[in-house]
Every structure is written in structure tokens, then in C-alpha cells.
JSON list of C-alpha atoms in Angstrom, two decimals:
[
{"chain": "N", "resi": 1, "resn": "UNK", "atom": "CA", "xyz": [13.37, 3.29, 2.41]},
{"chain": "N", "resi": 2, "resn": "UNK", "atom": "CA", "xyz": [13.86, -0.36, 2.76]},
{"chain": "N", "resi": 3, "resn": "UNK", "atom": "CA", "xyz": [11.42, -2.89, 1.00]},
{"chain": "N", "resi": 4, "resn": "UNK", "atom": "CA", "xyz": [10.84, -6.10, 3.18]},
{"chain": "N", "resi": 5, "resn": "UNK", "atom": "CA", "xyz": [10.59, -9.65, 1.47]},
{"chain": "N", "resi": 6, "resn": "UNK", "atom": "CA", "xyz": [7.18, -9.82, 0.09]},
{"chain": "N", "resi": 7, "resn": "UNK", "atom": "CA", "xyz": [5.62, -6.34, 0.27]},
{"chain": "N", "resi": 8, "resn": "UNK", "atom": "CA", "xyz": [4.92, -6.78, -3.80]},
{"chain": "N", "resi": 9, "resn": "UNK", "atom": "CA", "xyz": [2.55, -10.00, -2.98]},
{"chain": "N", "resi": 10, "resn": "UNK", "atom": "CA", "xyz": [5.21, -12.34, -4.61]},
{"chain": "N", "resi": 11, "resn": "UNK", "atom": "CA", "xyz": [7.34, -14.30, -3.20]},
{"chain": "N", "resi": 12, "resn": "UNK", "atom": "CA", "xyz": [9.11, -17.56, -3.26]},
{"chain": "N", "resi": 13, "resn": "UNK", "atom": "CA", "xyz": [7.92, -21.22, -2.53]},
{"chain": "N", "resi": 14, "resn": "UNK", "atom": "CA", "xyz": [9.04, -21.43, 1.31]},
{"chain": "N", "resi": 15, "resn": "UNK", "atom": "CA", "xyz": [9.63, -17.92, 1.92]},
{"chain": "N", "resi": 16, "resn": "UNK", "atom": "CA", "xyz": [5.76, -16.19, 2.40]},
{"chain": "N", "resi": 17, "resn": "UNK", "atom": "CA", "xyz": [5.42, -13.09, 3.74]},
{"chain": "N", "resi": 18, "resn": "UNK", "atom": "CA", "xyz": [3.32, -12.16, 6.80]},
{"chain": "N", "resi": 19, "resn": "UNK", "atom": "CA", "xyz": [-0.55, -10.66, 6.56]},
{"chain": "N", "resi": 20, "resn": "UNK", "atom": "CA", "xyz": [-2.04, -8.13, 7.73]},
{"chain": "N", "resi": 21, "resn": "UNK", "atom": "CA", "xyz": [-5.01, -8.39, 9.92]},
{"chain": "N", "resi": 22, "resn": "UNK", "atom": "CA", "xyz": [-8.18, -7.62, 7.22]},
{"chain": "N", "resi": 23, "resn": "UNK", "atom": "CA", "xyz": [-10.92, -7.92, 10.15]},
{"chain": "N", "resi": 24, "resn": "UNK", "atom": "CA", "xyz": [-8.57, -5.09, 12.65]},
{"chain": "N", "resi": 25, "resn": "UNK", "atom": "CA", "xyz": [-7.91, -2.93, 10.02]},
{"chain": "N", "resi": 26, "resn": "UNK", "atom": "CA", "xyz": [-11.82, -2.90, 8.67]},
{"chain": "N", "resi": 27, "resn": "UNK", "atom": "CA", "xyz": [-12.78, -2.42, 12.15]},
{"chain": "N", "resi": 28, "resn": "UNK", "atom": "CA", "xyz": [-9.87, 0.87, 13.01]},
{"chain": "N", "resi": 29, "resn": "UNK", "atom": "CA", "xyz": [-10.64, 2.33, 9.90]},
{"chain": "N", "resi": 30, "resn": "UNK", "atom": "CA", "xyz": [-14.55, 2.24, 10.60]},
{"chain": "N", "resi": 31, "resn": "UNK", "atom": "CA", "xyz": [-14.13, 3.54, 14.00]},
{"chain": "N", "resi": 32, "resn": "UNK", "atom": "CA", "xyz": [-11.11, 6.23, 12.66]},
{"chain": "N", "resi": 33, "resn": "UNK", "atom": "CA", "xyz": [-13.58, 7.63, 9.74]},
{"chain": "N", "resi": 34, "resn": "UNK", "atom": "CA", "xyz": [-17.21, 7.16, 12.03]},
{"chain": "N", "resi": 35, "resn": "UNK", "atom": "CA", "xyz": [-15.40, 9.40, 15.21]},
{"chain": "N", "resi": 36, "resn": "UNK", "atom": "CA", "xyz": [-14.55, 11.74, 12.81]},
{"chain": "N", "resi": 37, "resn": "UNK", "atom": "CA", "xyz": [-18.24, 12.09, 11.73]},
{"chain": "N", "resi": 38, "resn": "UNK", "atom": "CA", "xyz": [-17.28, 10.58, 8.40]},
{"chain": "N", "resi": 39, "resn": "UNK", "atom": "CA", "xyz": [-18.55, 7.49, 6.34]},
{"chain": "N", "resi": 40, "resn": "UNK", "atom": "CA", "xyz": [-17.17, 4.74, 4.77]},
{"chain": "N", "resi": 41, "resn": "UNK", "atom": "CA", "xyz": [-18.14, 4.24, 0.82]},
{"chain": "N", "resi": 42, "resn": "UNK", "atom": "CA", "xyz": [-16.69, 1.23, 0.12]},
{"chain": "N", "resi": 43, "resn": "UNK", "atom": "CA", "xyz": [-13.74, -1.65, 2.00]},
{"chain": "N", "resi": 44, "resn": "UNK", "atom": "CA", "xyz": [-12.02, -3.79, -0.77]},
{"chain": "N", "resi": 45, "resn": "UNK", "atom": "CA", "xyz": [-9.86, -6.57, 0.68]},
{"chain": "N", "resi": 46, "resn": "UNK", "atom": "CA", "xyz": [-6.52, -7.41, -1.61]},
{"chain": "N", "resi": 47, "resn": "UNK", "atom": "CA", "xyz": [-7.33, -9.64, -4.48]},
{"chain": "N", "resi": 48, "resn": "UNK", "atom": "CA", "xyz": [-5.47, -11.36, -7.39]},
{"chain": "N", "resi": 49, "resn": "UNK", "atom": "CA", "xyz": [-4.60, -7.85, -8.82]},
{"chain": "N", "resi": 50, "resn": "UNK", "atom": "CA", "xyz": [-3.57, -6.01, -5.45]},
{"chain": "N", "resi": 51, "resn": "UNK", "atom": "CA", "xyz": [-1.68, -6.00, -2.92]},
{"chain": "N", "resi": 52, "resn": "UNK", "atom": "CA", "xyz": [-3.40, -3.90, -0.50]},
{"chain": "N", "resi": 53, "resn": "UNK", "atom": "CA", "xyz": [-6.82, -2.68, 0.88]},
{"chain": "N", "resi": 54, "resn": "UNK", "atom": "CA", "xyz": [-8.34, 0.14, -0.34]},
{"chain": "N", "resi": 55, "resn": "UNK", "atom": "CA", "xyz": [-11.16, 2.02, 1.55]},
{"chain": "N", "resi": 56, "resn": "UNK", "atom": "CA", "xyz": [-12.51, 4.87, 0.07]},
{"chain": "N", "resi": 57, "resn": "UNK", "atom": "CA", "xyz": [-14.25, 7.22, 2.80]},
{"chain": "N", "resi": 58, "resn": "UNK", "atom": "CA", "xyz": [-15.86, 10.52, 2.92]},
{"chain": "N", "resi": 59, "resn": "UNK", "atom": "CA", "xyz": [-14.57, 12.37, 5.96]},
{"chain": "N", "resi": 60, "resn": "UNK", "atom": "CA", "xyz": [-14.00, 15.84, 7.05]},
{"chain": "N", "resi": 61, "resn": "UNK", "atom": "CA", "xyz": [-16.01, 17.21, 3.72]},
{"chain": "N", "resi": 62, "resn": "UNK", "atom": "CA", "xyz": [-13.00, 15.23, 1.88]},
{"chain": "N", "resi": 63, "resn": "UNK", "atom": "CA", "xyz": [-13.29, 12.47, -0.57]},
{"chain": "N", "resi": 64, "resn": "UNK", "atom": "CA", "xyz": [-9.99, 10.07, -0.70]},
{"chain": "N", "resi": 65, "resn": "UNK", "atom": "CA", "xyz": [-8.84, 6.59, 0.04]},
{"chain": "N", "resi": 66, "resn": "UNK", "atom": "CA", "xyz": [-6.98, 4.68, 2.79]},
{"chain": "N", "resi": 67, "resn": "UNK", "atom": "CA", "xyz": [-4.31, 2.14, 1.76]},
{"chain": "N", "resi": 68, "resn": "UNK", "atom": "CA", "xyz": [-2.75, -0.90, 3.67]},
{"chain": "N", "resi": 69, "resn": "UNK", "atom": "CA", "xyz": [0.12, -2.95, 2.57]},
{"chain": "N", "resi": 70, "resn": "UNK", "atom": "CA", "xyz": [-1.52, -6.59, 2.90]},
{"chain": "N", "resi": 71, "resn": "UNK", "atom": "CA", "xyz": [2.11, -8.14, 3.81]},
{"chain": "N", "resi": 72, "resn": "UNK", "atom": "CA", "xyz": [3.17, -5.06, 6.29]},
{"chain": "N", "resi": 73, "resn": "UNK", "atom": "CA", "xyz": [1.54, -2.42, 8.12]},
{"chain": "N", "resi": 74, "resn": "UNK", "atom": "CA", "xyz": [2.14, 0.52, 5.83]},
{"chain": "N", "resi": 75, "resn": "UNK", "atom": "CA", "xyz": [-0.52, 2.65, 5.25]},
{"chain": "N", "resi": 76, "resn": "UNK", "atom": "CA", "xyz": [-1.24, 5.86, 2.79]},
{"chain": "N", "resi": 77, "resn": "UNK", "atom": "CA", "xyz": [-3.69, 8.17, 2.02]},
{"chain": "N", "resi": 78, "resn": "UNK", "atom": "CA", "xyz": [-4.65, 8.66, -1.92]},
{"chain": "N", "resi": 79, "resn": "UNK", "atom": "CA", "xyz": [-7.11, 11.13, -4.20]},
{"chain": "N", "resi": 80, "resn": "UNK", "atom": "CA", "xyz": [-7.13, 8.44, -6.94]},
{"chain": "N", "resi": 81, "resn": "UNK", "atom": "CA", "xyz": [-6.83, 4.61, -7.00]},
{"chain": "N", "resi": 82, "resn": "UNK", "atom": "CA", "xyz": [-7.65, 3.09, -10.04]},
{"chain": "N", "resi": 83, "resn": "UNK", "atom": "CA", "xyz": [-5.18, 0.56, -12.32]},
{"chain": "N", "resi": 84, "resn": "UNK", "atom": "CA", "xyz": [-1.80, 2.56, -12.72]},
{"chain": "N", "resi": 85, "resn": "UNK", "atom": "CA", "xyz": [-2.83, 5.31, -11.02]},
{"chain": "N", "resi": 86, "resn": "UNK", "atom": "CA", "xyz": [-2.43, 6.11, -7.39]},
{"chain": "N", "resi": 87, "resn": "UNK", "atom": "CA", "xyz": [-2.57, 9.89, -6.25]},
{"chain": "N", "resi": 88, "resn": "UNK", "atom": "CA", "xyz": [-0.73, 9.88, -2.88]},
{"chain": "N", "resi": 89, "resn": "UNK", "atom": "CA", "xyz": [-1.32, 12.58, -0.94]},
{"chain": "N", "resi": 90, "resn": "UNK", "atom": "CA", "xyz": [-0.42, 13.69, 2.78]},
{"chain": "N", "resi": 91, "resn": "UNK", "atom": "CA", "xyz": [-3.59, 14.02, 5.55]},
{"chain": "N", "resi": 92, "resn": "UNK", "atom": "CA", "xyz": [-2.33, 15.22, 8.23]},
{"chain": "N", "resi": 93, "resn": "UNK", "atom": "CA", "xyz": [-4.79, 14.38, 10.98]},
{"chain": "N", "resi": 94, "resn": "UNK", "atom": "CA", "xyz": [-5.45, 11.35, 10.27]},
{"chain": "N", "resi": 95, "resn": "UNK", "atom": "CA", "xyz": [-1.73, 10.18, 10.00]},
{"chain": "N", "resi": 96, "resn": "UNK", "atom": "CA", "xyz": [-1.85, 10.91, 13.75]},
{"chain": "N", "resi": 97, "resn": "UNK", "atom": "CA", "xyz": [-4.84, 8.77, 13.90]},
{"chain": "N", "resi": 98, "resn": "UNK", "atom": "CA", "xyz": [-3.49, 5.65, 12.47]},
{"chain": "N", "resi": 99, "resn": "UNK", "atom": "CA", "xyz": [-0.27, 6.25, 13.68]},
{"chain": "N", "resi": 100, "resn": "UNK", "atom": "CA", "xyz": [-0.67, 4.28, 16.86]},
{"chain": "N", "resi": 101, "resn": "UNK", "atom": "CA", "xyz": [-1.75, 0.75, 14.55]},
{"chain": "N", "resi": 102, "resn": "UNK", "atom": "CA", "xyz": [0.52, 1.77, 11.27]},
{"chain": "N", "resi": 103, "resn": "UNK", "atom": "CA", "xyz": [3.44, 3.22, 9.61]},
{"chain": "N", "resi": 104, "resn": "UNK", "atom": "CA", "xyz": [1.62, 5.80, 8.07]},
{"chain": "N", "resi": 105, "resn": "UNK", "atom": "CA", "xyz": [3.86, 7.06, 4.94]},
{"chain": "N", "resi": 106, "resn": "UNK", "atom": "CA", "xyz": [3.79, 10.30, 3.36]},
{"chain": "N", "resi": 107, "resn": "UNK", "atom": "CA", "xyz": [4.05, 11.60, -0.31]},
{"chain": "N", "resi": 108, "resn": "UNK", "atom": "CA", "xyz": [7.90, 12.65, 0.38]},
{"chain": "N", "resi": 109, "resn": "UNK", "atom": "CA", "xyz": [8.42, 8.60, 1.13]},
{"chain": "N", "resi": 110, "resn": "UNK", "atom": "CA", "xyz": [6.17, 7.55, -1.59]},
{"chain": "N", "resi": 111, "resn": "UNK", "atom": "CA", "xyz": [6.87, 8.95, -4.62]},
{"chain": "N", "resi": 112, "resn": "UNK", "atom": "CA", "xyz": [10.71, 8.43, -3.95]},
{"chain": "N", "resi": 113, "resn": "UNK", "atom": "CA", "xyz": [11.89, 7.29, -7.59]},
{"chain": "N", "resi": 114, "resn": "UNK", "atom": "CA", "xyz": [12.89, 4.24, -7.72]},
{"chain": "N", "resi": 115, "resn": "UNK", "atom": "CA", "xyz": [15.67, 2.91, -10.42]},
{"chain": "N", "resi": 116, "resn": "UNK", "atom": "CA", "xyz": [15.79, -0.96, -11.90]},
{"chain": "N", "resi": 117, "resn": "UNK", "atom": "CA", "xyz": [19.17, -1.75, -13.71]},
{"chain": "N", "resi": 118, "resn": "UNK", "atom": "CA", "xyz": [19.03, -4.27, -16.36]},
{"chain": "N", "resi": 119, "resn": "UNK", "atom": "CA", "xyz": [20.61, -6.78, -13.74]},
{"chain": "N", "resi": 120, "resn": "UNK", "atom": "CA", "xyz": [17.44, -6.29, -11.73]},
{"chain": "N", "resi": 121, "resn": "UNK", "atom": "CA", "xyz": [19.05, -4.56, -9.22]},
{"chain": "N", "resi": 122, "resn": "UNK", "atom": "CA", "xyz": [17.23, -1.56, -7.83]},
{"chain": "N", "resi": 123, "resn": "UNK", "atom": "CA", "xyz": [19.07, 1.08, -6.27]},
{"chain": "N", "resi": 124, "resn": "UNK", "atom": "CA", "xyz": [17.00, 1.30, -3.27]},
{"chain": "N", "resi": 125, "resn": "UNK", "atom": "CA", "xyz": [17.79, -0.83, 0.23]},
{"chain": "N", "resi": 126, "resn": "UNK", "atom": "CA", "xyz": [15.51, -3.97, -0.08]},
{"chain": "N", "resi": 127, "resn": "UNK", "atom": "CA", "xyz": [15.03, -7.62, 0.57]},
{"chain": "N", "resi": 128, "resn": "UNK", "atom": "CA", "xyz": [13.13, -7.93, -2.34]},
{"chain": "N", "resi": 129, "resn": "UNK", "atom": "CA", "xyz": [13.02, -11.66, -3.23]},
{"chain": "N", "resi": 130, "resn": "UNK", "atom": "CA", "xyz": [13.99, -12.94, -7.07]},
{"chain": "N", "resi": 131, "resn": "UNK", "atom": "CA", "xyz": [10.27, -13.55, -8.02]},
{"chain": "N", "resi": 132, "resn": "UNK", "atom": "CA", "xyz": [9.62, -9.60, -6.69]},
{"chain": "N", "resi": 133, "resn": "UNK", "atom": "CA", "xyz": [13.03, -8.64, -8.81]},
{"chain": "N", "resi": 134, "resn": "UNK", "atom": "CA", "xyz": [11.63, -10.13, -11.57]},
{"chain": "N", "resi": 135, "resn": "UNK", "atom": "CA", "xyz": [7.76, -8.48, -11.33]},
{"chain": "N", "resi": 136, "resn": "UNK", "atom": "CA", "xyz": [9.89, -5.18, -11.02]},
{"chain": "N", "resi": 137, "resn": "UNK", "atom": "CA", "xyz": [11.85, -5.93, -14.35]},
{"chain": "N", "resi": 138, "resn": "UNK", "atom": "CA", "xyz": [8.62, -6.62, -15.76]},
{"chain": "N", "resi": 139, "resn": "UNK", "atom": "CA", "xyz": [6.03, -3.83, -14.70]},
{"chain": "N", "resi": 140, "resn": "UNK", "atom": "CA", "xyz": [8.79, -1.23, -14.28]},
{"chain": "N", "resi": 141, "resn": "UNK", "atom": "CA", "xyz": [7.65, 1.20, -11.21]},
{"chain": "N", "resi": 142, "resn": "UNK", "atom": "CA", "xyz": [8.72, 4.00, -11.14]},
{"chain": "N", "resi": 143, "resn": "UNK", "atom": "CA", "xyz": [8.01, 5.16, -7.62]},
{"chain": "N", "resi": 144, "resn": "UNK", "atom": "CA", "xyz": [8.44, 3.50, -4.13]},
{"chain": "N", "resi": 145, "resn": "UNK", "atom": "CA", "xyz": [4.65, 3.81, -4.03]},
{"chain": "N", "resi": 146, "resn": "UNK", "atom": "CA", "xyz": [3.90, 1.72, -6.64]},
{"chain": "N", "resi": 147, "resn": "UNK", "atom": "CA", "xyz": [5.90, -1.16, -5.21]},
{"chain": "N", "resi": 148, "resn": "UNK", "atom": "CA", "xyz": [3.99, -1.11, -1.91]},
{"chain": "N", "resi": 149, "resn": "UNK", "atom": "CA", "xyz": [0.79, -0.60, -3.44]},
{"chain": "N", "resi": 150, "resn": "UNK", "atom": "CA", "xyz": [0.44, -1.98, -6.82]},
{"chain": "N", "resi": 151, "resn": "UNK", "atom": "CA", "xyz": [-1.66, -3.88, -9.32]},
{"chain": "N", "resi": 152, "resn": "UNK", "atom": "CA", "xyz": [0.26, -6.48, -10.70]},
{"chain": "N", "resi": 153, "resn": "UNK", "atom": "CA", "xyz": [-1.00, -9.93, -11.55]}
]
């Protein structure tokens, strides 16, 4: 899988990545989970610590949680999300309902190891910038997943 400039949230001086759309997103997912006869618990927006939203809903008799990239639209379902722990999972019907807005990645995708050498070169495809390289050295994923979704500060 290849890893655009600034999916981590870092990035260099003159070289910012995009952002998502927080007010589209709230309102798909909203509309996704209440057509489904579902509710939404709780919307967190990306913060200091994340890189992502995080909406934990109750749909379907299923408890889990939606995630969005906040620099690209990638999106994943998960059973956990707390602080170095994310338990991706695959949910079928409602990748094909955020498939028309999102890239909607499954578990396959996700919890593709991911290898840093010492040199800080990864042995995945990416356009990771230095400051990303460097956040990689440091908190050591060890999964694609936790590079697009992760809690580094």
C-alpha cells in the first residue's frame, strides 16, 4: 500500500497535507448509522494526539467504531480504539456504504506489517516525508494501520 505525504499528521514547514472535510464526514456517518436504524454514541474530531476521527456507533445490534484519516479519505472499521490499541476489523455492509465518499480499507490492508530499517527506510511504497520518517523511527509501528491511524504526539 502506498503512504501519501502527511497521512501520520506530520509534515514539513511548506509541505502540509490536505484535510478532510470534519462537517461531511459527521454528517455521512450520521445519516450512514441513523438509515441503518442505528445511533451514534459519540464523534471525536482529530486532536493533538490523533490523526483521525473516531465515531463510535451502535448499529445493527453491533458496538464498534468508524475511522477517518484526517489528511486522506481512508476509512476503517474497529472493535477497540483506545491509546496503542486499535482492533481493525472488516464490516461488510457498511464498507459498501461508505464506499461511494471513502477508501474504505480492510483488516487484510491494515494490519500489513510494516518494517523500519535503522536508516529510516521502511520497506513499504511511501512518500512519507523526513519529519513522518523520523515519528516512525521513534514510535515504531508495526502495522500499516497504525501509521494511518495513530496516536502520536
Amino acid at each position: 500500500m502506498k503512504l501519501p505525504n502527511g497521512i501520520t499528521g506530520f509534515y514539513e514547514r511548506y509541505n502540509e497535507p490536505p484535510m478532510i472535510d470534519g462537517k461531511q464526514y459527521k454528517q455521512i456517518c450520521f445519516n450512514v448509522i441513523k438509515n441503518n436504524g442505528g445511533t451514534v454514541i459519540e464523534f471525536k474530531e482529530p486532536n493533538e494526539k490523533t490523526n483521525f476521527f473516531c465515531v463510535e456507533v451502535n448499529v445493527l445490534n453491533k458496538h464498534f467504531y468508524i475511522l477517518l484519516n484526517a489528511h486522506y479519505p481512508l476509512l476503517a472499521f474497529a472493535s477497540v480504539v483506545n491509546f496503542g490499541e486499535i482492533d481493525f476489523y472488516d464490516e461488510p455492509h457498511f464498507k459498501k456504504e461508505f464506499s461511494p465518499f471513502y477508501s474504505v480499507l480492510g483488516t487484510k490492508e491494515l494490519n500489513e506489517p510494516i518494517i523500519i530499517n535503522s536508516d529510516s527506510k521502511s520497506t513499504i511504497q511511501n512518500e512519507l516525508n523526513s519529519a513522518e520518517l523520523k515519528q516512525l523511527t521513534y514510535w515504531k509501528p508495526e502495522r500499516i494501520g497504525d501509521v494511518i491511524f495513530n496516536y502520536w504526539d
